[in-house]
Amino acid sequence: AQQSATVANPVSGASPDLLPHFQLEPEDVYIVKNKAVSLACRATPATQIYFKCNGEWVHQGDHVTQHSTDRGTGLPVMEVRIEVTRQQVEKIFGLEEYWCQCVAWSSSGTTKSQKAFVRIAYLRKNFEQEPTAREVSIEQGIVLPCRPPEGIPPAEVEWLRNEELVDPALDANVYVTPEHSLVLRQARLADTANYTCVAKNIVARRRSASAAITVYVNGGWSTWTQWSGCSTSCGRGWQKRSRTCTNPTPLNGGAFCEGQNVQKTACTTLCPVDGAWSEWSKWSVCGAECTHWRSRECSEPAPRNGGQECHGPELDTRNCTSELCSHAASGAEDVALYVGLVAVAVCLVLLLLVGVLVYCRKKGGLDADVADSSILTAGFQPVSIKPSKADNPSLLTIQPDLSTATMTYQGSLCPRQDGPAKLQLPNGHLLSPLGTGRHTLHHSSPAAEGADFVARLSTQSYFRSLPRGTTNMAYGTFNFLGGRLMIPNTGISLLIPPDAIPRGKIYEVYLTLHKQEDVRLPLAGCQTLLSPIVSCGPPGVLLTRPAILAMGHCVEASAENWSIRLKKQSCEGTWEDVLQLGAEPCTELYYCQLEAQACYVFTEQLGRFALVGESLSMAASKRLKLVLFAPAACPSLEYNIRVYCLSDTQDVLKEVIQLEKQLGGQLIGAPRVLHFKDSYHNLRLSIHDMPSSLWKSKLLASYQEIPFYHIWSGLQPFLHCTFTLERLSPSTCELACKIWVWQVEGDGQSFTVNFNIAKDTRFSDWLVPDSEVGAPALVGPSAFKIPFLIRQKIISSLDPPGTRGADWRTLAQKLNLDSHLSFFASKPSPTAMILNLWEARHFPNGNLSQLAAAVAEVGKQDGALFAVSEAEC
């Protein structure tokens, strides 16, 4: 009634046509401990203002009212305040939140303000998760988790390092995730400290238990010193060399270097032997000059190993008198006559022999106009030459090199008619066998037995760095004919082209895949491993032509997002950048062709290689292969589903399949590909849509996470999460659910799982690519799709510059390889490089018809080249 009376009798001066509007509205507040809070609101023009809290009017006596006038408009202004105590809020605790609202009246009506919520602030004492002490190797990533205590308002988190505030803005190596975890991108010695997580709000400040982080450095050997001199100057002795564990020195409990710091070896220094004279010879006959002589040699013993020469004269002469001395003049004239006659006779014989040889060559010679064989016409048919003269029916023959291989060729010869030079085009397929003739290539290089090969390999110094066993190794014995090594089901192969090994030499070559945990590959900054680590050897062997190493990769390559480098391990064990993709190569020993799924490395020096990338922007992404496995049999109520997040390369998938076979796992559904970006966000996995009446999940959280750096480095190959489920009844055999995998603020993939756990599912055949089926070592012509003789003809025809551009450059353009022209041109045979790359990319299922069509298109650049009729053949 009092309020109604007030509304009916408005204050004089109020505008009768305006609704009140609020100049100040109540705002959300927190009650700290037992202190009351104040709420205020101000409106104009207003005759009355009252607070309503949780739907009930606040008593008029609890209001503090203040009247004033707006200087600009002259309208009355009313401001009201109330206080809210902790007891008032606790009365409705648990039912709903406590809120208050202002209601203002004027002669034209009422206006309500926004709601202001009053909450009791608190901060619990115990952290939900505290950081724990760790010991990590230098340059390794560190993640310190921290989940602050529950509180209202939510607590803010900061980190202390040795009681000093950690500021990510001042240290690029540090950042704090949205989940409050402290991440050190690469551990440094200076990061060894005590770390404390601090949570605070308006009520209190809480500290977690301190976590001691120790960054240790494992010791590394320095390079060996030079061998010392032999301990003796004559006879047997010893010499030594040494190294120190200072590259780097072990720190903070890091492991000391393994092995010896001193090496000794036996040496033998040859003792010097001084020369001595032999006995004098007998005196010679007294000569025409009335002297005779005798000689001796410094040969008993001869000086050696730095010994002194003999001292004294080697020849002794004396005067003599005899009958020969008196008749010297006449005897000398007779000797000169005899010598002249012999010289004339020798000259006549030599002239006669030269004449006979010239006559025989003219009679048996061929016409100088001999037709060249051409790959684009007779290249896939027998070689055609012009017949010899009528009086000489013999044909030109060439003897093959039978040192390590034999070649025989037989077939009809197609004569070329006199006239303009034209090339013969066969009617058959361009890459068909050689007409009615035949060609055979025999080699004597069988693949070595595994045990014998490993036994021989174990005697080499580099054997320690190779993986044990022959599971991921291929090996063979090769000569100048070349060959191919393949590690099945990994996409890794090594092509040794013909003439890469010098003629007369035989190399035992191996190809092996390393497990990433067995090889230390240091990565800096945002670098990540993009390919398997592969060795081919023996290391240091130089080839006369580049071999091609093929291996898969998992990068979505783009020049603006990635800087990709080819790394090679040196003899000292350090990794060096030998090539930056997209940049001008600094050496002609290496080159790399990067394609969507694989890279092809041209190398003239065998060794250990890996592909490493560094992201240039947050848009850079890697391909992850997501694979699901579950037990083939389930004797208990628990059932585990394992979700693997792998680098998208065949070798990692092969290793996981072998691991799951040992665990008795089965594949669930087809693998999916996820593009994982360099955004520092973790990968999350969750399970949904599971029938609650049949199954329940034992996962306490709503999702699982794999840290970003565990995935991005690429050095942890078998990352996975396990979802543990429980059947509510032993008779339940059907499972249907969805599994989501996504990157925070990124792309995601989902799996629809629907299968019978009582049925044994075997691994699908698609997991073994057809291209990998076959022998791991192929030697000689069997390792190549293009027949040997046809390959040689293609090379000899396209290497020289052709008219109208009909040469190897046009072939490269037809095969979409024209971006590598500068590399091909730097080699003695550009066509051979193109054909080698084609072999590496398309073996064993390459389409020879497409290659033949490309070669034929090169020939059609010159129209006169194919203007040949069948009558001319």
PDB file of N, CA and C in Angstrom, residues 194-234:
ATOM      1  N   ASN A 194      63.822 -26.174  -8.858  1.00  0.00           N
ATOM      2  CA  ASN A 194      62.592 -26.610  -8.195  1.00  0.00           C
ATOM      3  C   ASN A 194      61.431 -25.792  -8.749  1.00  0.00           C
ATOM      4  N   TYR A 195      60.401 -26.481  -9.228  1.00  0.00           N
ATOM      5  CA  TYR A 195      59.262 -25.826  -9.857  1.00  0.00           C
ATOM      6  C   TYR A 195      58.034 -25.965  -8.944  1.00  0.00           C
ATOM      7  N   THR A 196      57.317 -24.852  -8.766  1.00  0.00           N
ATOM      8  CA  THR A 196      56.144 -24.837  -7.891  1.00  0.00           C
ATOM      9  C   THR A 196      54.971 -24.226  -8.653  1.00  0.00           C
ATOM     10  N   CYS A 197      53.817 -24.879  -8.563  1.00  0.00           N
ATOM     11  CA  CYS A 197      52.592 -24.374  -9.169  1.00  0.00           C
ATOM     12  C   CYS A 197      51.818 -23.581  -8.111  1.00  0.00           C
ATOM     13  N   VAL A 198      51.446 -22.339  -8.440  1.00  0.00           N
ATOM     14  CA  VAL A 198      50.753 -21.460  -7.494  1.00  0.00           C
ATOM     15  C   VAL A 198      49.364 -21.134  -8.051  1.00  0.00           C
ATOM     16  N   ALA A 199      48.312 -21.391  -7.244  1.00  0.00           N
ATOM     17  CA  ALA A 199      46.932 -21.077  -7.622  1.00  0.00           C
ATOM     18  C   ALA A 199      46.397 -20.015  -6.671  1.00  0.00           C
ATOM     19  N   LYS A 200      45.706 -18.994  -7.229  1.00  0.00           N
ATOM     20  CA  LYS A 200      45.216 -17.919  -6.375  1.00  0.00           C
ATOM     21  C   LYS A 200      43.926 -17.348  -6.954  1.00  0.00           C
ATOM     22  N   ASN A 201      43.061 -16.874  -6.040  1.00  0.00           N
ATOM     23  CA  ASN A 201      41.902 -16.054  -6.390  1.00  0.00           C
ATOM     24  C   ASN A 201      41.718 -15.016  -5.283  1.00  0.00           C
ATOM     25  N   ILE A 202      40.558 -14.389  -5.236  1.00  0.00           N
ATOM     26  CA  ILE A 202      40.374 -13.280  -4.284  1.00  0.00           C
ATOM     27  C   ILE A 202      40.326 -13.767  -2.846  1.00  0.00           C
ATOM     28  N   VAL A 203      40.203 -15.092  -2.643  1.00  0.00           N
ATOM     29  CA  VAL A 203      40.076 -15.621  -1.283  1.00  0.00           C
ATOM     30  C   VAL A 203      41.438 -15.998  -0.713  1.00  0.00           C
ATOM     31  N   ALA A 204      42.213 -16.782  -1.486  1.00  0.00           N
ATOM     32  CA  ALA A 204      43.438 -17.343  -0.928  1.00  0.00           C
ATOM     33  C   ALA A 204      44.449 -17.586  -2.042  1.00  0.00           C
ATOM     34  N   ARG A 205      45.633 -18.006  -1.613  1.00  0.00           N
ATOM     35  CA  ARG A 205      46.740 -18.348  -2.518  1.00  0.00           C
ATOM     36  C   ARG A 205      47.299 -19.682  -2.054  1.00  0.00           C
ATOM     37  N   ARG A 206      47.305 -20.676  -2.959  1.00  0.00           N
ATOM     38  CA  ARG A 206      47.770 -22.025  -2.605  1.00  0.00           C
ATOM     39  C   ARG A 206      49.033 -22.367  -3.399  1.00  0.00           C
ATOM     40  N   ARG A 207      49.926 -23.134  -2.779  1.00  0.00           N
ATOM     41  CA  ARG A 207      51.157 -23.583  -3.424  1.00  0.00           C
ATOM     42  C   ARG A 207      51.173 -25.105  -3.461  1.00  0.00           C
ATOM     43  N   SER A 208      51.572 -25.638  -4.595  1.00  0.00           N
ATOM     44  CA  SER A 208      51.727 -27.093  -4.700  1.00  0.00           C
ATOM     45  C   SER A 208      53.063 -27.506  -4.103  1.00  0.00           C
ATOM     46  N   ALA A 209      53.244 -28.793  -3.960  1.00  0.00           N
ATOM     47  CA  ALA A 209      54.555 -29.305  -3.567  1.00  0.00           C
ATOM     48  C   ALA A 209      55.551 -29.032  -4.695  1.00  0.00           C
ATOM     49  N   SER A 210      56.768 -28.679  -4.352  1.00  0.00           N
ATOM     50  CA  SER A 210      57.780 -28.361  -5.361  1.00  0.00           C
ATOM     51  C   SER A 210      58.247 -29.643  -6.051  1.00  0.00           C
ATOM     52  N   ALA A 211      58.468 -29.523  -7.354  1.00  0.00           N
ATOM     53  CA  ALA A 211      58.950 -30.652  -8.157  1.00  0.00           C
ATOM     54  C   ALA A 211      60.369 -30.334  -8.633  1.00  0.00           C
ATOM     55  N   ALA A 212      61.304 -31.200  -8.281  1.00  0.00           N
ATOM     56  CA  ALA A 212      62.705 -30.984  -8.668  1.00  0.00           C
ATOM     57  C   ALA A 212      62.942 -31.544 -10.069  1.00  0.00           C
ATOM     58  N   ILE A 213      63.368 -30.693 -10.984  1.00  0.00           N
ATOM     59  CA  ILE A 213      63.697 -31.098 -12.352  1.00  0.00           C
ATOM     60  C   ILE A 213      65.219 -31.093 -12.490  1.00  0.00           C
ATOM     61  N   THR A 214      65.775 -32.236 -12.867  1.00  0.00           N
ATOM     62  CA  THR A 214      67.213 -32.363 -13.076  1.00  0.00           C
ATOM     63  C   THR A 214      67.468 -32.644 -14.545  1.00  0.00           C
ATOM     64  N   VAL A 215      68.208 -31.769 -15.187  1.00  0.00           N
ATOM     65  CA  VAL A 215      68.569 -31.940 -16.598  1.00  0.00           C
ATOM     66  C   VAL A 215      69.981 -32.504 -16.646  1.00  0.00           C
ATOM     67  N   TYR A 216      70.101 -33.711 -17.127  1.00  0.00           N
ATOM     68  CA  TYR A 216      71.422 -34.351 -17.168  1.00  0.00           C
ATOM     69  C   TYR A 216      71.941 -34.408 -18.603  1.00  0.00           C
ATOM     70  N   VAL A 217      73.235 -34.572 -18.687  1.00  0.00           N
ATOM     71  CA  VAL A 217      73.915 -34.663 -19.978  1.00  0.00           C
ATOM     72  C   VAL A 217      74.698 -35.960 -20.004  1.00  0.00           C
ATOM     73  N   ASN A 218      74.397 -36.820 -20.960  1.00  0.00           N
ATOM     74  CA  ASN A 218      75.179 -38.044 -21.148  1.00  0.00           C
ATOM     75  C   ASN A 218      76.492 -37.707 -21.834  1.00  0.00           C
ATOM     76  N   GLY A 219      77.537 -38.349 -21.377  1.00  0.00           N
ATOM     77  CA  GLY A 219      78.853 -38.078 -21.933  1.00  0.00           C
ATOM     78  C   GLY A 219      79.002 -38.592 -23.349  1.00  0.00           C
ATOM     79  N   GLY A 220      79.862 -37.959 -24.102  1.00  0.00           N
ATOM     80  CA  GLY A 220      80.159 -38.381 -25.476  1.00  0.00           C
ATOM     81  C   GLY A 220      81.652 -38.313 -25.727  1.00  0.00           C
ATOM     82  N   TRP A 221      82.129 -39.254 -26.524  1.00  0.00           N
ATOM     83  CA  TRP A 221      83.568 -39.313 -26.794  1.00  0.00           C
ATOM     84  C   TRP A 221      83.991 -38.205 -27.744  1.00  0.00           C
ATOM     85  N   SER A 222      85.169 -37.689 -27.523  1.00  0.00           N
ATOM     86  CA  SER A 222      85.801 -36.810 -28.502  1.00  0.00           C
ATOM     87  C   SER A 222      86.360 -37.662 -29.635  1.00  0.00           C
ATOM     88  N   THR A 223      86.854 -37.034 -30.666  1.00  0.00           N
ATOM     89  CA  THR A 223      87.469 -37.791 -31.754  1.00  0.00           C
ATOM     90  C   THR A 223      88.811 -38.352 -31.292  1.00  0.00           C
ATOM     91  N   TRP A 224      89.219 -39.444 -31.916  1.00  0.00           N
ATOM     92  CA  TRP A 224      90.504 -40.059 -31.575  1.00  0.00           C
ATOM     93  C   TRP A 224      91.654 -39.129 -31.971  1.00  0.00           C
ATOM     94  N   THR A 225      92.690 -39.131 -31.152  1.00  0.00           N
ATOM     95  CA  THR A 225      93.907 -38.416 -31.521  1.00  0.00           C
ATOM     96  C   THR A 225      94.641 -39.208 -32.607  1.00  0.00           C
ATOM     97  N   GLN A 226      95.652 -38.593 -33.195  1.00  0.00           N
ATOM     98  CA  GLN A 226      96.475 -39.306 -34.172  1.00  0.00           C
ATOM     99  C   GLN A 226      97.276 -40.395 -33.459  1.00  0.00           C
ATOM    100  N   TRP A 227      97.599 -41.451 -34.203  1.00  0.00           N
ATOM    101  CA  TRP A 227      98.426 -42.522 -33.639  1.00  0.00           C
ATOM    102  C   TRP A 227      99.801 -41.969 -33.286  1.00  0.00           C
ATOM    103  N   SER A 228     100.264 -42.386 -32.134  1.00  0.00           N
ATOM    104  CA  SER A 228     101.603 -41.959 -31.731  1.00  0.00           C
ATOM    105  C   SER A 228     102.652 -42.692 -32.565  1.00  0.00           C
ATOM    106  N   GLY A 229     103.886 -42.212 -32.492  1.00  0.00           N
ATOM    107  CA  GLY A 229     104.955 -42.909 -33.190  1.00  0.00           C
ATOM    108  C   GLY A 229     105.243 -44.255 -32.559  1.00  0.00           C
ATOM    109  N   CYS A 230     105.858 -45.143 -33.326  1.00  0.00           N
ATOM    110  CA  CYS A 230     106.172 -46.479 -32.812  1.00  0.00           C
ATOM    111  C   CYS A 230     107.171 -46.338 -31.663  1.00  0.00           C
ATOM    112  N   SER A 231     106.996 -47.147 -30.637  1.00  0.00           N
ATOM    113  CA  SER A 231     107.821 -47.022 -29.430  1.00  0.00           C
ATOM    114  C   SER A 231     109.267 -47.430 -29.660  1.00  0.00           C
ATOM    115  N   THR A 232     109.565 -48.168 -30.714  1.00  0.00           N
ATOM    116  CA  THR A 232     110.939 -48.575 -31.008  1.00  0.00           C
ATOM    117  C   THR A 232     111.330 -48.073 -32.389  1.00  0.00           C
ATOM    118  N   SER A 233     112.585 -47.787 -32.550  1.00  0.00           N
ATOM    119  CA  SER A 233     113.090 -47.351 -33.856  1.00  0.00           C
ATOM    120  C   SER A 233     113.557 -48.502 -34.712  1.00  0.00           C
ATOM    121  N   CYS A 234     113.611 -49.714 -34.121  1.00  0.00           N
ATOM    122  CA  CYS A 234     114.047 -50.889 -34.879  1.00  0.00           C
ATOM    123  C   CYS A 234     113.408 -52.112 -34.269  1.00  0.00           C
TER     124      CYS A 234
END
